[in-house]
């Protein structure tokens, strides 16, 4: 069992905490090598193939070697990094600070800057300050736009509702969860990121802490 850090935005941290988020999608880097017909190559049973993707398959990195998932495999753990601030107690060094002295931006707190200092980006969160640990239950690869309605809800989307069908249709979906996720993806990754439809790691997990 290996343990790795993983970054989440404030809305996604809140979804983790309320139990509505049990999946995350991350872009495969680099994207699978492209064959002559424009389809990606895949590594299946020791052979280099293209044009289709029977399971189990993993993407190839340049040179034809299988690309391992950077988020681990079933049974591994992920500790969540999020934007935070921590209290200074007698000018204590980081290794002497306690998790209970940490404030989290996802909680919509406004900590006293003289006590906590400024907010720090999630990338700088140390392991001791993390409050959320996830256990990986499954990993697979798929095109971003292949996400199902159920999987979009597992990503933290609110359920569908007739009053927001118009927004859904703007993204070509009849259901709200997938259009919500498409908009979220562009907000996080930049305009046009959803339309690019990259191959993504689909990491399923359960929350331990």
GROMACS .gro file of C-alpha atoms in nm:
model
  209
    1UNK     CA    1   0.000   0.000   0.000
    2UNK     CA    2   0.138   0.338  -0.106
    3UNK     CA    3   0.026   0.683   0.000
    4UNK     CA    4   0.027   0.988  -0.227
    5UNK     CA    5  -0.091   1.350  -0.207
    6UNK     CA    6  -0.371   1.478  -0.431
    7UNK     CA    7  -0.502   1.833  -0.476
    8UNK     CA    8  -0.870   1.928  -0.462
    9UNK     CA    9  -1.043   2.264  -0.508
   10UNK     CA   10  -1.265   2.410  -0.238
   11UNK     CA   11  -1.597   2.294  -0.391
   12UNK     CA   12  -1.460   1.943  -0.431
   13UNK     CA   13  -1.330   1.935  -0.074
   14UNK     CA   14  -1.680   2.021   0.044
   15UNK     CA   15  -1.819   1.740  -0.174
   16UNK     CA   16  -1.568   1.499  -0.019
   17UNK     CA   17  -1.672   1.605   0.329
   18UNK     CA   18  -2.045   1.565   0.265
   19UNK     CA   19  -1.993   1.226   0.100
   20UNK     CA   20  -2.125   1.318  -0.245
   21UNK     CA   21  -1.788   1.281  -0.420
   22UNK     CA   22  -1.644   0.931  -0.466
   23UNK     CA   23  -1.462   0.977  -0.799
   24UNK     CA   24  -1.210   1.212  -0.952
   25UNK     CA   25  -1.090   1.250  -1.311
   26UNK     CA   26  -0.739   1.362  -1.396
   27UNK     CA   27  -0.587   1.412  -1.741
   28UNK     CA   28  -0.356   1.133  -1.857
   29UNK     CA   29  -0.011   1.287  -1.909
   30UNK     CA   30   0.118   1.242  -2.165
   31UNK     CA   31  -0.184   1.148  -2.375
   32UNK     CA   32  -0.155   0.803  -2.542
   33UNK     CA   33   0.063   0.784  -2.851
   34UNK     CA   34  -0.137   0.838  -3.169
   35UNK     CA   35  -0.143   0.577  -3.445
   36UNK     CA   36  -0.160   0.646  -3.819
   37UNK     CA   37  -0.540   0.650  -3.817
   38UNK     CA   38  -0.560   0.908  -3.541
   39UNK     CA   39  -0.659   0.658  -3.272
   40UNK     CA   40  -0.440   0.616  -2.962
   41UNK     CA   41  -0.216   0.319  -2.900
   42UNK     CA   42  -0.284   0.100  -2.599
   43UNK     CA   43  -0.086  -0.163  -2.415
   44UNK     CA   44  -0.290  -0.481  -2.385
   45UNK     CA   45  -0.152  -0.817  -2.281
   46UNK     CA   46   0.200  -0.716  -2.375
   47UNK     CA   47   0.106  -0.602  -2.728
   48UNK     CA   48   0.088  -0.257  -2.883
   49UNK     CA   49  -0.258  -0.213  -3.036
   50UNK     CA   50  -0.474   0.074  -3.157
   51UNK     CA   51  -0.821   0.167  -3.276
   52UNK     CA   52  -1.015   0.014  -2.986
   53UNK     CA   53  -0.982  -0.028  -2.614
   54UNK     CA   54  -1.089  -0.365  -2.472
   55UNK     CA   55  -1.043  -0.391  -2.096
   56UNK     CA   56  -0.806  -0.408  -1.928
   57UNK     CA   57  -0.596  -0.148  -2.107
   58UNK     CA   58  -0.354   0.119  -1.996
   59UNK     CA   59  -0.215   0.408  -2.198
   60UNK     CA   60   0.135   0.402  -2.341
   61UNK     CA   61   0.407   0.656  -2.281
   62UNK     CA   62   0.653   0.745  -2.554
   63UNK     CA   63   0.864   0.441  -2.639
   64UNK     CA   64   0.585   0.190  -2.597
   65UNK     CA   65   0.603   0.135  -2.221
   66UNK     CA   66   0.284   0.118  -2.013
   67UNK     CA   67   0.205   0.438  -1.827
   68UNK     CA   68   0.132   0.371  -1.458
   69UNK     CA   69  -0.144   0.568  -1.293
   70UNK     CA   70   0.019   0.844  -1.085
   71UNK     CA   71  -0.268   0.821  -0.837
   72UNK     CA   72  -0.199   0.462  -0.745
   73UNK     CA   73  -0.397   0.143  -0.770
   74UNK     CA   74  -0.665  -0.033  -0.569
   75UNK     CA   75  -0.579  -0.032  -0.200
   76UNK     CA   76  -0.346   0.269  -0.216
   77UNK     CA   77  -0.426   0.585  -0.024
   78UNK     CA   78  -0.450   0.950  -0.121
   79UNK     CA   79  -0.418   1.232   0.130
   80UNK     CA   80  -0.594   1.548   0.027
   81UNK     CA   81  -0.418   1.881  -0.011
   82UNK     CA   82  -0.640   2.190   0.016
   83UNK     CA   83  -0.595   2.563   0.078
   84UNK     CA   84  -0.520   2.622   0.445
   85UNK     CA   85  -0.373   2.843   0.716
   86UNK     CA   86  -0.219   2.737   1.045
   87UNK     CA   87  -0.195   2.898   1.386
   88UNK     CA   88   0.138   3.009   1.526
   89UNK     CA   89   0.190   2.887   1.881
   90UNK     CA   90   0.499   3.031   2.046
   91UNK     CA   91   0.667   3.055   1.705
   92UNK     CA   92   0.654   2.677   1.675
   93UNK     CA   93   0.819   2.514   1.377
   94UNK     CA   94   0.593   2.330   1.127
   95UNK     CA   95   0.678   1.986   1.261
   96UNK     CA   96   0.560   2.095   1.605
   97UNK     CA   97   0.225   2.230   1.494
   98UNK     CA   98  -0.090   2.026   1.548
   99UNK     CA   99  -0.372   1.949   1.300
  100UNK     CA  100  -0.623   2.113   1.533
  101UNK     CA  101  -0.440   2.442   1.474
  102UNK     CA  102  -0.521   2.436   1.101
  103UNK     CA  103  -0.795   2.643   0.934
  104UNK     CA  104  -0.932   2.527   0.598
  105UNK     CA  105  -1.052   2.765   0.327
  106UNK     CA  106  -1.319   2.517   0.216
  107UNK     CA  107  -1.493   2.572   0.550
  108UNK     CA  108  -1.556   2.939   0.455
  109UNK     CA  109  -1.370   3.063   0.760
  110UNK     CA  110  -1.208   3.404   0.795
  111UNK     CA  111  -0.918   3.342   1.033
  112UNK     CA  112  -0.743   3.627   1.211
  113UNK     CA  113  -0.431   3.694   0.999
  114UNK     CA  114  -0.235   3.785   1.313
  115UNK     CA  115  -0.302   3.440   1.453
  116UNK     CA  116  -0.304   3.225   1.140
  117UNK     CA  117  -0.106   3.423   0.887
  118UNK     CA  118  -0.223   3.420   0.526
  119UNK     CA  119  -0.398   3.147   0.331
  120UNK     CA  120  -0.154   2.903   0.174
  121UNK     CA  121  -0.207   2.726  -0.160
  122UNK     CA  122  -0.305   2.360  -0.144
  123UNK     CA  123   0.021   2.254  -0.310
  124UNK     CA  124   0.206   2.364   0.005
  125UNK     CA  125  -0.003   2.163   0.252
  126UNK     CA  126   0.215   1.920   0.453
  127UNK     CA  127   0.094   1.571   0.536
  128UNK     CA  128   0.036   1.648   0.904
  129UNK     CA  129  -0.213   1.924   0.817
  130UNK     CA  130  -0.431   1.708   0.590
  131UNK     CA  131  -0.770   1.613   0.734
  132UNK     CA  132  -0.896   1.387   0.453
  133UNK     CA  133  -0.755   1.048   0.355
  134UNK     CA  134  -0.901   0.843   0.068
  135UNK     CA  135  -0.860   0.476  -0.022
  136UNK     CA  136  -0.848   0.397  -0.395
  137UNK     CA  137  -1.109   0.134  -0.485
  138UNK     CA  138  -1.073   0.131  -0.865
  139UNK     CA  139  -0.877   0.295  -1.147
  140UNK     CA  140  -0.965   0.302  -1.517
  141UNK     CA  141  -0.909   0.514  -1.827
  142UNK     CA  142  -1.174   0.671  -2.050
  143UNK     CA  143  -1.246   0.974  -2.264
  144UNK     CA  144  -1.356   1.273  -2.057
  145UNK     CA  145  -1.687   1.315  -2.240
  146UNK     CA  146  -1.775   0.947  -2.189
  147UNK     CA  147  -1.871   1.024  -1.830
  148UNK     CA  148  -2.215   0.888  -1.739
  149UNK     CA  149  -2.486   1.070  -1.546
  150UNK     CA  150  -2.423   0.844  -1.245
  151UNK     CA  151  -2.049   0.909  -1.260
  152UNK     CA  152  -2.103   1.285  -1.287
  153UNK     CA  153  -2.303   1.264  -0.965
  154UNK     CA  154  -2.020   1.059  -0.810
  155UNK     CA  155  -1.795   1.353  -0.903
  156UNK     CA  156  -2.006   1.573  -0.677
  157UNK     CA  157  -2.271   1.705  -0.917
  158UNK     CA  158  -2.617   1.793  -0.784
  159UNK     CA  159  -2.896   1.570  -0.921
  160UNK     CA  160  -3.086   1.660  -1.236
  161UNK     CA  161  -3.381   1.898  -1.222
  162UNK     CA  162  -3.622   2.009  -1.499
  163UNK     CA  163  -3.560   2.378  -1.430
  164UNK     CA  164  -3.198   2.350  -1.542
  165UNK     CA  165  -3.242   2.137  -1.853
  166UNK     CA  166  -3.166   2.439  -2.072
  167UNK     CA  167  -2.816   2.463  -1.928
  168UNK     CA  168  -2.769   2.093  -1.989
  169UNK     CA  169  -2.867   2.120  -2.354
  170UNK     CA  170  -2.604   2.388  -2.409
  171UNK     CA  171  -2.346   2.117  -2.347
  172UNK     CA  172  -2.531   1.858  -2.553
  173UNK     CA  173  -2.672   1.658  -2.262
  174UNK     CA  174  -3.027   1.588  -2.156
  175UNK     CA  175  -2.924   1.555  -1.791
  176UNK     CA  176  -2.788   1.825  -1.564
  177UNK     CA  177  -2.512   1.630  -1.383
  178UNK     CA  178  -2.298   1.593  -1.695
  179UNK     CA  179  -2.344   1.953  -1.807
  180UNK     CA  180  -2.259   2.067  -1.454
  181UNK     CA  181  -1.944   1.860  -1.463
  182UNK     CA  182  -1.851   1.995  -1.807
  183UNK     CA  183  -1.871   2.351  -1.675
  184UNK     CA  184  -1.674   2.258  -1.363
  185UNK     CA  185  -1.403   2.099  -1.579
  186UNK     CA  186  -1.364   2.420  -1.783
  187UNK     CA  187  -1.358   2.631  -1.466
  188UNK     CA  188  -1.073   2.423  -1.324
  189UNK     CA  189  -0.878   2.347  -1.642
  190UNK     CA  190  -0.951   2.648  -1.861
  191UNK     CA  191  -1.183   2.733  -2.149
  192UNK     CA  192  -1.197   2.461  -2.413
  193UNK     CA  193  -1.066   2.189  -2.181
  194UNK     CA  194  -1.394   1.996  -2.198
  195UNK     CA  195  -1.416   2.025  -2.577
  196UNK     CA  196  -1.063   1.882  -2.606
  197UNK     CA  197  -1.204   1.554  -2.469
  198UNK     CA  198  -0.873   1.412  -2.339
  199UNK     CA  199  -0.816   1.064  -2.204
  200UNK     CA  200  -0.848   1.078  -1.826
  201UNK     CA  201  -0.772   0.862  -1.528
  202UNK     CA  202  -1.093   0.777  -1.343
  203UNK     CA  203  -1.003   0.721  -0.979
  204UNK     CA  204  -1.275   0.581  -0.754
  205UNK     CA  205  -1.230   0.595  -0.379
  206UNK     CA  206  -1.384   0.582  -0.036
  207UNK     CA  207  -1.314   0.828   0.240
  208UNK     CA  208  -1.126   0.698   0.543
  209UNK     CA  209  -1.090   1.022   0.742
   0.00000   0.00000   0.00000
